[in-house]
Coordinates of C-alpha atoms and ligand atoms in Angstrom, one line a residue:
X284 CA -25.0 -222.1 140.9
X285 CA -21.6 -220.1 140.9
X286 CA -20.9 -221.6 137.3
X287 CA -23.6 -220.8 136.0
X288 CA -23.5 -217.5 136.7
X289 CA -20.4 -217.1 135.4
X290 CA -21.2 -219.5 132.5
X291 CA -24.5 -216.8 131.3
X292 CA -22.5 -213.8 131.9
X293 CA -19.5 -215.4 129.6
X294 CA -22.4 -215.6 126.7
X295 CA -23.5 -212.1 127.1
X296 CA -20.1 -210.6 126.9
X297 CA -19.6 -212.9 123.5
X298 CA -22.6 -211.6 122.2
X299 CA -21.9 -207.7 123.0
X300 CA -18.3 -208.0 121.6
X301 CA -20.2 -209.7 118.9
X302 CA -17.9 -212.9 119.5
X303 CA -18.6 -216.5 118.1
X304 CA -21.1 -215.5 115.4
X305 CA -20.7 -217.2 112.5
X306 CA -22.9 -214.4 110.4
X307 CA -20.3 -212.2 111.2
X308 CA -17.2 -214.5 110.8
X309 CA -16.0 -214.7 114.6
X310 CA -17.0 -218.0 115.4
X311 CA -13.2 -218.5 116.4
X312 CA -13.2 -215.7 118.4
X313 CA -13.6 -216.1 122.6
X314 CA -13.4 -215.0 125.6
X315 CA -11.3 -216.6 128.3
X316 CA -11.9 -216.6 131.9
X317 CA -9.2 -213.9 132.4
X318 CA -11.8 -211.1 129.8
X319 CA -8.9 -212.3 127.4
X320 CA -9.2 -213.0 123.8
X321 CA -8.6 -216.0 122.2
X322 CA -8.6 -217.6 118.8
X323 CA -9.8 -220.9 118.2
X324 CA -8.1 -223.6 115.9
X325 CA -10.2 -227.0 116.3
X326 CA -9.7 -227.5 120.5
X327 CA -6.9 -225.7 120.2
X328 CA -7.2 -222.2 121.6
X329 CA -4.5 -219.3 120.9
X330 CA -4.3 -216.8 123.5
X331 CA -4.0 -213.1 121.9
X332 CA -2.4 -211.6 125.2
X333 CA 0.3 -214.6 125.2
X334 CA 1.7 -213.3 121.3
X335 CA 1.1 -209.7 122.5
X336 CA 3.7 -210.5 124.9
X337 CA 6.5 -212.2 123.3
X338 CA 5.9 -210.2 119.7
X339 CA 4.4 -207.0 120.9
X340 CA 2.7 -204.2 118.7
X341 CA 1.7 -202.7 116.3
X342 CA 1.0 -207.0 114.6
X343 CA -0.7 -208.4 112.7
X344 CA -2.0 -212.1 113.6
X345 CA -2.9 -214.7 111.0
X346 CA -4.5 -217.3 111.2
X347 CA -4.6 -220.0 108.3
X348 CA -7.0 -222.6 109.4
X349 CA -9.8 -219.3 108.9
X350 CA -9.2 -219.0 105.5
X351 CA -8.6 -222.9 104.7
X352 CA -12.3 -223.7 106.2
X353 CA -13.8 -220.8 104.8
X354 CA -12.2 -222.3 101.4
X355 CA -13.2 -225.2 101.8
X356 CA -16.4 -224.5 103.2
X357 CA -17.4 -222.1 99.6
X358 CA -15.7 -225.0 97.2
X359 CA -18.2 -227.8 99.0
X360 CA -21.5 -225.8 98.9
X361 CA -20.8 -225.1 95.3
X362 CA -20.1 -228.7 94.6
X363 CA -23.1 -229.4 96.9
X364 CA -25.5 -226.9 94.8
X365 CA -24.3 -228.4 91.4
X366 CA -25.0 -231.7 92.6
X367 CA -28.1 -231.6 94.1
X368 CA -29.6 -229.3 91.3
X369 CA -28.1 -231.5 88.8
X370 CA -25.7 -229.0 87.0
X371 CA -23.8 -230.3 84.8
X372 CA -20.8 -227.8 84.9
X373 CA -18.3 -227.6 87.1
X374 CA -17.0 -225.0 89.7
X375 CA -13.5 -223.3 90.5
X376 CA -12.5 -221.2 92.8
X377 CA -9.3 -219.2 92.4
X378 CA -7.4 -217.4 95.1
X379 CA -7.3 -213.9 94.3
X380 CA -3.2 -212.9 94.6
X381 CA -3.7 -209.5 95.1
X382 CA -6.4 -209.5 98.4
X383 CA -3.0 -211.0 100.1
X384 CA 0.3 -212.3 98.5
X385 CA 1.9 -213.6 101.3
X386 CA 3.4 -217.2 100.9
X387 CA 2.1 -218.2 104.3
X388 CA -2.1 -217.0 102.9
X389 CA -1.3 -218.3 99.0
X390 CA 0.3 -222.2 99.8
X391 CA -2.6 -222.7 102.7
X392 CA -5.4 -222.0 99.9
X393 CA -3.9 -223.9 97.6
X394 CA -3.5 -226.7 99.5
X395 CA -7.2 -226.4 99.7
X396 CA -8.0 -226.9 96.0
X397 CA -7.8 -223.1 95.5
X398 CA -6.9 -222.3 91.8
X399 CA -5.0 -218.5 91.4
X400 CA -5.5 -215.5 90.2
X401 CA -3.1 -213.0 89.2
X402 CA -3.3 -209.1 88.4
X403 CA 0.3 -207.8 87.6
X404 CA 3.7 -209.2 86.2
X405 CA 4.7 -209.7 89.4
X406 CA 2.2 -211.9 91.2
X407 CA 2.9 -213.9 88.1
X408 CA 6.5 -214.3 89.1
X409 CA 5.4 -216.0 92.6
X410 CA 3.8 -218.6 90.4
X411 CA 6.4 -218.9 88.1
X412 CA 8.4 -219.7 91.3
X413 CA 6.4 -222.0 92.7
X414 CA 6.3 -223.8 89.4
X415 CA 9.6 -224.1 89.3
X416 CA 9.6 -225.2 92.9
X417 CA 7.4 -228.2 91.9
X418 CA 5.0 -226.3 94.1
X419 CA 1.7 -227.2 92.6
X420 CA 0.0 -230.1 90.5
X421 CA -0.1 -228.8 86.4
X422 CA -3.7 -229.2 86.7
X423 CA -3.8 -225.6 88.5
X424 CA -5.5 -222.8 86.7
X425 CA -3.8 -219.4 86.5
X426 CA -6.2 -216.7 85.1
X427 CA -4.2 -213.5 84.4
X428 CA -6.4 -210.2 85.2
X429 CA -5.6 -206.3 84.9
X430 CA -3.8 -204.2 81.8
X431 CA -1.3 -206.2 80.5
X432 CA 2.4 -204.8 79.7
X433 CA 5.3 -206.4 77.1
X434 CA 6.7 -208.3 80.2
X435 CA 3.3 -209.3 82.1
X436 CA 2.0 -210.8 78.3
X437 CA 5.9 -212.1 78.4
X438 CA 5.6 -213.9 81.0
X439 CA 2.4 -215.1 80.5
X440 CA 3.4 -216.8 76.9
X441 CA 6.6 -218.1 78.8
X442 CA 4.3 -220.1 81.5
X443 CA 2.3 -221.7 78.8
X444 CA 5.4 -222.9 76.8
X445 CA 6.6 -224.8 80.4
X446 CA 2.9 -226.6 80.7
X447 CA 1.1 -224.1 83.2
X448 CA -2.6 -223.8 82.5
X449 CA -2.2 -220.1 81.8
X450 CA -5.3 -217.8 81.0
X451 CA -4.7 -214.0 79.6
X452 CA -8.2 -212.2 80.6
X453 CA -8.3 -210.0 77.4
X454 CA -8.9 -206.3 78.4
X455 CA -8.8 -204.3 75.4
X456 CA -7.6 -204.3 71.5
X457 CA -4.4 -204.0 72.2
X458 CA -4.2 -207.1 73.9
X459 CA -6.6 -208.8 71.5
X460 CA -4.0 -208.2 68.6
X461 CA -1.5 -209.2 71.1
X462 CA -2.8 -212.8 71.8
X463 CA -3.8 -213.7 68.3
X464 CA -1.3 -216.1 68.3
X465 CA -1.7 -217.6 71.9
X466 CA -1.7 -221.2 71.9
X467 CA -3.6 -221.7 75.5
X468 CA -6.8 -220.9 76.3
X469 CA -7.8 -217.2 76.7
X470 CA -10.5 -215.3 78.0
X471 CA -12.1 -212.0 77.8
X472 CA -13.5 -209.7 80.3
X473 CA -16.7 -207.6 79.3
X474 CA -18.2 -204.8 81.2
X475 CA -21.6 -205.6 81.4
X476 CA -24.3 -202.7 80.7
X477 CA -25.9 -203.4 84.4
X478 CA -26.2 -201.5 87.2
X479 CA -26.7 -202.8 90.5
X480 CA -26.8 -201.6 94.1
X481 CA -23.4 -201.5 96.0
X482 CA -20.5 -199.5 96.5
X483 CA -18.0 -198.9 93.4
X484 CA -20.3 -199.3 90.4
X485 CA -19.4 -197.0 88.5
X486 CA -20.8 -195.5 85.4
X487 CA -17.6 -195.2 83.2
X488 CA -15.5 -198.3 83.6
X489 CA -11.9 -198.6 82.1
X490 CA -12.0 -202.5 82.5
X491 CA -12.9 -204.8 79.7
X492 CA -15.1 -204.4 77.3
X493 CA -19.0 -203.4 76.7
X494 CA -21.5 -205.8 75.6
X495 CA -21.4 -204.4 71.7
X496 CA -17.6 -204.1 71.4
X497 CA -17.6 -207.9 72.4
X498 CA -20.1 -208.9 69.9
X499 CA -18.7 -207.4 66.9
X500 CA -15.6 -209.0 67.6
X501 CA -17.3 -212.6 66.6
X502 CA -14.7 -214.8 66.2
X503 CA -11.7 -215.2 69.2
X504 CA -9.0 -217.3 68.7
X505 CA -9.2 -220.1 71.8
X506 CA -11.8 -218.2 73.8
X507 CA -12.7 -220.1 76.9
X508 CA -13.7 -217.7 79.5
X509 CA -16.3 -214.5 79.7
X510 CA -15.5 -212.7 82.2
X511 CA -16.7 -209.6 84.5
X512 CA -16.1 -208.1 87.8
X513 CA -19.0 -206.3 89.1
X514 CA -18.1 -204.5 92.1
X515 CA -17.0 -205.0 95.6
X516 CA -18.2 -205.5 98.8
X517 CA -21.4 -206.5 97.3
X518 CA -24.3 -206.6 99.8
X519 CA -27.2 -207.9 98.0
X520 CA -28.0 -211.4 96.2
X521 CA -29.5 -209.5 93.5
X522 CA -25.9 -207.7 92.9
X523 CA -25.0 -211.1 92.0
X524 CA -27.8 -213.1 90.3
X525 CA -28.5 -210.1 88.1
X526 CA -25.3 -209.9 86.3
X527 CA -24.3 -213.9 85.8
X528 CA -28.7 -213.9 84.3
X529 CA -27.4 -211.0 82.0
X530 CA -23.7 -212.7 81.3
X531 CA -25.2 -215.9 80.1
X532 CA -27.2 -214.4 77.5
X533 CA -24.1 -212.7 75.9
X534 CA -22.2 -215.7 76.6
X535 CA -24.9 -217.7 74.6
X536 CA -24.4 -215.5 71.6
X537 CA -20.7 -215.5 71.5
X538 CA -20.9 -218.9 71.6
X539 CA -22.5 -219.2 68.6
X540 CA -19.1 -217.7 66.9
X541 CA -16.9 -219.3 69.5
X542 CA -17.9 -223.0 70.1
X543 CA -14.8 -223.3 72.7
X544 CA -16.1 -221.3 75.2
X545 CA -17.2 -223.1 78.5
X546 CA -16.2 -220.6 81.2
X547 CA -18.0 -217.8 83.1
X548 CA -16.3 -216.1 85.5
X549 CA -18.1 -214.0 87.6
X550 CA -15.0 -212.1 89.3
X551 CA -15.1 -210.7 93.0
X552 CA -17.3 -208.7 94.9
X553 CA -18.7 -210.5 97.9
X554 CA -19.7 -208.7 100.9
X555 CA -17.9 -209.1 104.1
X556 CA -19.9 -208.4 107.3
X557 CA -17.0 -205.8 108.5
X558 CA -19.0 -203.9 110.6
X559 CA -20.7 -206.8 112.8
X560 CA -24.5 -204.9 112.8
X561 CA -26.5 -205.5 110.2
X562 CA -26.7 -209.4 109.2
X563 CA -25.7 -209.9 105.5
X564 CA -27.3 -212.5 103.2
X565 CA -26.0 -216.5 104.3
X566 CA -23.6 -217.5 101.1
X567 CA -25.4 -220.8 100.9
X568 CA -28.4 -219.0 99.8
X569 CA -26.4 -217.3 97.4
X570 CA -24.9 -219.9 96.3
X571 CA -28.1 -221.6 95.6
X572 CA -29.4 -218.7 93.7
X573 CA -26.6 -218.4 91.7
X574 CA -26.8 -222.3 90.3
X575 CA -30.4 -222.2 90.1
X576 CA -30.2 -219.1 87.8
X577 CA -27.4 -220.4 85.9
X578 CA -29.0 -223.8 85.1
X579 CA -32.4 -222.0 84.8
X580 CA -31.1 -219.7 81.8
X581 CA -28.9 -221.6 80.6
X582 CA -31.8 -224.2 79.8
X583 CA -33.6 -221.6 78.4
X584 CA -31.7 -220.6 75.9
X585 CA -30.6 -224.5 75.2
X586 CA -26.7 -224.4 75.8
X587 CA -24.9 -226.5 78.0
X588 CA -24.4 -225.2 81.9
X589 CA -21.4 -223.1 81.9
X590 CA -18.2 -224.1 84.0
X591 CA -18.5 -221.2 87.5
X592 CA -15.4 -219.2 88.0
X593 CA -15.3 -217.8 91.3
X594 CA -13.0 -215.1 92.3
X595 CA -14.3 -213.9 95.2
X596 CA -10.7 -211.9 97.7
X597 CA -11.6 -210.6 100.4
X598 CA -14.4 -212.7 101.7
X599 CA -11.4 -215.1 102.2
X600 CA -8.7 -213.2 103.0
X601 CA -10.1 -210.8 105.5
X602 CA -11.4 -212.6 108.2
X603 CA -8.5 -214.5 108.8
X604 CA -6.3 -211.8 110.4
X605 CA -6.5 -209.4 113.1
X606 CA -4.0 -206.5 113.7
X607 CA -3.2 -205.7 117.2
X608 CA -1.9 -202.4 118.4
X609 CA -1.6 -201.2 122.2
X610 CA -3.4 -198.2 123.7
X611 CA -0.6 -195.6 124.7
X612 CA -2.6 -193.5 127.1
X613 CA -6.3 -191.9 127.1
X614 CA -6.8 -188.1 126.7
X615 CA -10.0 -185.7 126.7
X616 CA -12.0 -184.8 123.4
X617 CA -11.6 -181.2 123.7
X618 CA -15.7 -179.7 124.4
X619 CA -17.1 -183.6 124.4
X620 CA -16.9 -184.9 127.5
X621 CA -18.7 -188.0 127.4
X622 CA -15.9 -189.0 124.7
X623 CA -12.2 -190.0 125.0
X624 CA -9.7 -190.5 122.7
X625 CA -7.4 -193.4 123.0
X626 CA -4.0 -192.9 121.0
X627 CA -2.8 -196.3 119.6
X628 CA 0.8 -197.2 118.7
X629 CA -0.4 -197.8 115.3
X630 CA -2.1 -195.6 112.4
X631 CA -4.9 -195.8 110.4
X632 CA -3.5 -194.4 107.5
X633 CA 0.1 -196.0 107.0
X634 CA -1.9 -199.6 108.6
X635 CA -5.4 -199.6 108.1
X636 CA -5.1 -197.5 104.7
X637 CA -8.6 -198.7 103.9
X638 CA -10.3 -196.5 106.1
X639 CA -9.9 -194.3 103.9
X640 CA -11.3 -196.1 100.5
X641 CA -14.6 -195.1 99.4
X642 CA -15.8 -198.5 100.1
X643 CA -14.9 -199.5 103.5
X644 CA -14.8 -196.8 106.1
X645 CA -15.6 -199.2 109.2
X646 CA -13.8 -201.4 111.1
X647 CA -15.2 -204.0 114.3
X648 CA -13.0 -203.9 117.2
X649 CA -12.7 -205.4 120.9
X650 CA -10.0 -205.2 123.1
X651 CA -7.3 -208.5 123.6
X652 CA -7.7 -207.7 127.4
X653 CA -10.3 -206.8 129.9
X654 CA -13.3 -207.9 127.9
X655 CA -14.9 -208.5 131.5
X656 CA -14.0 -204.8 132.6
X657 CA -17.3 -203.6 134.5
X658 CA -16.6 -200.2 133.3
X659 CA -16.9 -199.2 129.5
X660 CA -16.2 -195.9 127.6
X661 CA -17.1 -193.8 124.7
X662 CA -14.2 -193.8 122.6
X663 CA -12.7 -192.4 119.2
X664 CA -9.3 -194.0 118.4
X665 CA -6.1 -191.7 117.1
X666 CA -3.3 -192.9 115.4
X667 CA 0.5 -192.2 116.3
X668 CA 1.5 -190.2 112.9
X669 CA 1.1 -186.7 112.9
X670 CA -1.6 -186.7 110.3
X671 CA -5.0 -184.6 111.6
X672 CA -6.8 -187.6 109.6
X673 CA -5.2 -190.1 111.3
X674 CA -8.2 -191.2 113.5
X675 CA -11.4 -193.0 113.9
X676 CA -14.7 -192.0 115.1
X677 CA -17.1 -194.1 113.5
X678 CA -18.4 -191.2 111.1
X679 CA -19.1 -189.1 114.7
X680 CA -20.2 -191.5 116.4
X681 CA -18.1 -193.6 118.7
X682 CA -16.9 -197.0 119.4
X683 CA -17.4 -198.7 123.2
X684 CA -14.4 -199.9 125.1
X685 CA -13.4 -200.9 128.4
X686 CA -12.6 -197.7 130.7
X687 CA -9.1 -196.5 131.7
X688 CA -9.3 -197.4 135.8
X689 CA -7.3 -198.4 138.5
X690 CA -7.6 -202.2 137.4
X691 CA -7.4 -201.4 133.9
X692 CA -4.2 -199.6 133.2
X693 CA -3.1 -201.8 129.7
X694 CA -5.1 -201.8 127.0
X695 CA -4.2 -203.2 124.1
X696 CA -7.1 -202.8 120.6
X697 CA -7.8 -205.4 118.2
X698 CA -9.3 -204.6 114.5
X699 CA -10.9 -207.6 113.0
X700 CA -11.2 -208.5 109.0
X701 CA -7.6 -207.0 108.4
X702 CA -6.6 -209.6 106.6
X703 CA -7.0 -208.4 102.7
X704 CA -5.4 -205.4 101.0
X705 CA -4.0 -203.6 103.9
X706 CA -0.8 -205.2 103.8
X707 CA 0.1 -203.9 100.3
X708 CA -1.6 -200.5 101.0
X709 CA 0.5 -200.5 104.5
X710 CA 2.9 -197.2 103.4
X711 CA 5.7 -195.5 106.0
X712 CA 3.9 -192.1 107.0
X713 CA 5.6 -190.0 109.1
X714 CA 8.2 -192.9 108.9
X715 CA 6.3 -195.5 111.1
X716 CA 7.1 -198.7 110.6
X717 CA 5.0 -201.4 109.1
X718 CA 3.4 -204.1 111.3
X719 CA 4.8 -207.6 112.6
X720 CA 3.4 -210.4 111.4
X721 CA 2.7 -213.7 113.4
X722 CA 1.5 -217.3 112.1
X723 CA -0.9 -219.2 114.2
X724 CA -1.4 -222.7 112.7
X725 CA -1.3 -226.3 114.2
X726 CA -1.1 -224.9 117.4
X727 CA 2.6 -222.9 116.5
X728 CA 2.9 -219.1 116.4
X729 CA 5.6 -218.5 114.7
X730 CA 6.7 -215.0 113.7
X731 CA 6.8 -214.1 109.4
X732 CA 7.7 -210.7 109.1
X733 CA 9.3 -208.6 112.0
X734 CA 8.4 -205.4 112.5
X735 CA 10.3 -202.8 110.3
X736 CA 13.3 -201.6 112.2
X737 CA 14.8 -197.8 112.0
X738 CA 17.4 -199.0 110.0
X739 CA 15.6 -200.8 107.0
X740 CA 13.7 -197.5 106.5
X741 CA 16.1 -195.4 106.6
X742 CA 17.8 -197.3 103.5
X743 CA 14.4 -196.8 102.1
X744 CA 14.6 -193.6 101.4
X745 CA 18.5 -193.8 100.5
X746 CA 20.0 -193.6 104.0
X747 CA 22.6 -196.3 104.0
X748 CA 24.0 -195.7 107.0
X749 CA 26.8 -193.5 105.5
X750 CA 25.8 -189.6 105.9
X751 CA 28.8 -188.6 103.2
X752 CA 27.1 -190.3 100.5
Ligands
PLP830 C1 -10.0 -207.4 93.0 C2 -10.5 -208.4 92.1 C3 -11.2 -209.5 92.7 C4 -11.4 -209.6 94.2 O1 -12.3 -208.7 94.6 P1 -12.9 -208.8 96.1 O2 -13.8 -207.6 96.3 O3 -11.7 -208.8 97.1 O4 -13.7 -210.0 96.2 C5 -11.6 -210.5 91.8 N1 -11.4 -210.4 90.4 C6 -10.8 -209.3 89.9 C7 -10.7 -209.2 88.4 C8 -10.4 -208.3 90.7 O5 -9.8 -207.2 90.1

């Protein structure tokens, strides 16, 4: 009778944490008998309170085996889709370098049958050095996105003469002139006269080309891949079926001048469910869209199915990490008395930059410890720089969170979905130092990065430990 109790209440505090729900990627996310969190790895279960601990805060935890199922999960259902629609082209899916260049995120994808993709000159030089490592099988594809300088296109040409499967994404004339002479494969990137409903569509785009521009081009030299981005953190399936209907008619015409081309790439943008309310779209249904469409038009207009490019970041890349910091003390919001802020030994604008982006103001967070605490409280959340924007109140609103009492005197926060972008927009405001990071995989936590000591900031900013100089 006693376990059962305990056994109902344990699912009730899942659900109000909004724990082990697949729809909103925590379904490795639990709660221990202790009100503790844990991570799950097959039966394996990492305590978060346990690396708290030995590594303390402000960290950021990783873990690998999220992001190699969620690859692997996104390459089957494609495969799945192709196959049981009968589609005869095939599907890649290339790890976007710049949602997270970390070795220990890059190697784990690609050991899943994750292709890359790189925007700069030097994301391109962590492939060249894995190449020369021996790091990867030559049947790898490396698409190459962004404006291209003298030593990205460099570098680029240099790749291809060693054997890589290198693909320059043209962007503009400059780079059309440039790659004349390109003996690989090359693709080009067109900005697609569409709007659709999400965040960063924007009506002048300095990406690619348009529709026309492309068209009175004719004739490209190798072209294999159209390719477009849409937007980001796209919320609806029409955001995404919309645009590949639309790129598959242009790509049908430019066909017609360039019978090499076999490639659409249909660039990032998926959703991620970061603030755990609303239920997005499933990706399977998505997915199934997408290849229906793609078959559907593609029949239509009597060309053969298009190879799918995929380059979707952070809908990998964020759910596998959470960043940890530990509440320093409570204090009163000034004339709001049902609210409290809690300071944290972290920031949000030198660790969680993208609370500031246009895009992505919200963030879901629980506590690592006493998830069973009786006693909750409204809460806003201040960061430890002494910025008056350094703070969260869920646009005025507030976040729930276990109450400062006798029992519960350490608090420490965890943000979920931290696992794209904010490492490289991570800065030194106010001179706080950037974030551990620890490595949970095989049942191992190892540590990758320590936190930044005084010292190694200081040099920074040209303090070398010798005040004369
Ligand atoms: C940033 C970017 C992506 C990944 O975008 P997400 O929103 O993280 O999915 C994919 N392709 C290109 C060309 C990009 O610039």
């Amino acid at each position: 009778m006693k376990n059962k109790k305990i056994k109902k209440h344990g699912k009730n505090l899942k659900k109000f944490w909004k724990l082990g729900m697949e729809e909103f990627n925590t379904q490795f996310f639990d709660i221990n008998q202790n009100g503790e969190l844990v991570v799950k790895e097959g039966y394996y279960q990492y305590n978060i309170m346990d690396i708290v601990k030995k590594y303390g805060t402000a960290t950021r935890i990783f873990f690998p085996s999220i992001l190699e199922n969620r690859v692997r999960d996104l390459i089957e259902l494609f495969n799945a889709y192709i196959k049981i629609l009968n589609y005869k082209g095939k599907f890649y899916y290339h790890y976007v370098m710049k949602s997270n260049q970390n070795r220990d995120f890059v190697l784990p994808a690609i050991a899943e049958g994750a292709h890359i993709e790189v925007s700069s000159v030097n994301e391109l030089f962590l492939v060249k050095r894995m190449l020369e490592q021996d790091k990867f099988n030559r049947k790898i594809r490396v698409t190459c996105n962004g404006p291209k300088t003298e030593k990205y296109i460099s570098l680029i040409e240099e790749l291809r003469e060693k054997g890589l499967i290198v693909i320059p994404i043209i962007e503009n004339h400059h780079e059309l002139e440039r790659f004349k002479k390109f003996k690989g494969e090359v693709g080009i990137r067109v900005n697609l006269s569409i709007k659709i409903d999400a965040h960063w569509d924007k009506k002048y785009n300095h990406f690619g080309f348009a529709e026309e521009e492309i068209l009175k081009i004719e004739k490209i030299r190798n072209l294999s891949v159209l390719h477009y981005h849409i937007s980001t953190q796209n919320e609806k399936i029409e955001g995404f079926v919309k645009p590949l209907k639309r790129a598959i008619a242009l790509y049908s015409k430019l066909k017609q001048y360039n019978p090499s081309l076999d490639t659409i790439n249909f660039g990032g943008g998926m959703a991620v469910p970061y603030e755990k309310r609303k239920r997005l779209f499933s990706t399977k249904n998505l997915v199934h869209q997408m290849i229906k469409t793609a078959k559907r038009e593609s029949d239509k207009l009597g060309i053969k199915h298009p190879n799918l490019v995929c380059e979707w970041g952070s809908y990998f890349t964020a759910p596998s990490q959470i960043t940890v910091f530990k509440i320093l003390y409570e204090k009163s919001v000034f004339k709001k008395p049902d609210t409290k802020w809690y300071f944290i030994d972290g920031s949000f604008i030198a660790h969680l930059t993208d609370t500031w982006s246009a895009v992505r103001q919200k963030w879901h967070f629980t506590t690592v410890n006493h998830l069973n605490a009786r006693r909750l409280q409204k809460v806003w959340l201040a960061g430890s720089t002494c910025d008056a924007d350094d703070r969260y109140t869920a646009s005025g609103s507030y976040i729930l969170l276990p109450k400062f009492t006798e029992d519960v005197s350490d608090l420490y926060l965890a943000v979920f979905d931290t696992g794209s972008y904010q490492d490289t927009f991570e800065n030194n405001h106010c001179l706080i130092s950037k974030p551990a990071i620890v490595i949970c995989q095989n049942g191992v936590v190892r540590l990758s990065r320590k936190r930044q000591t005084p010292e190694e900031i200081g040099k920074l900013f040209g303090w070398n430990g010798d005040h004369t100089k």
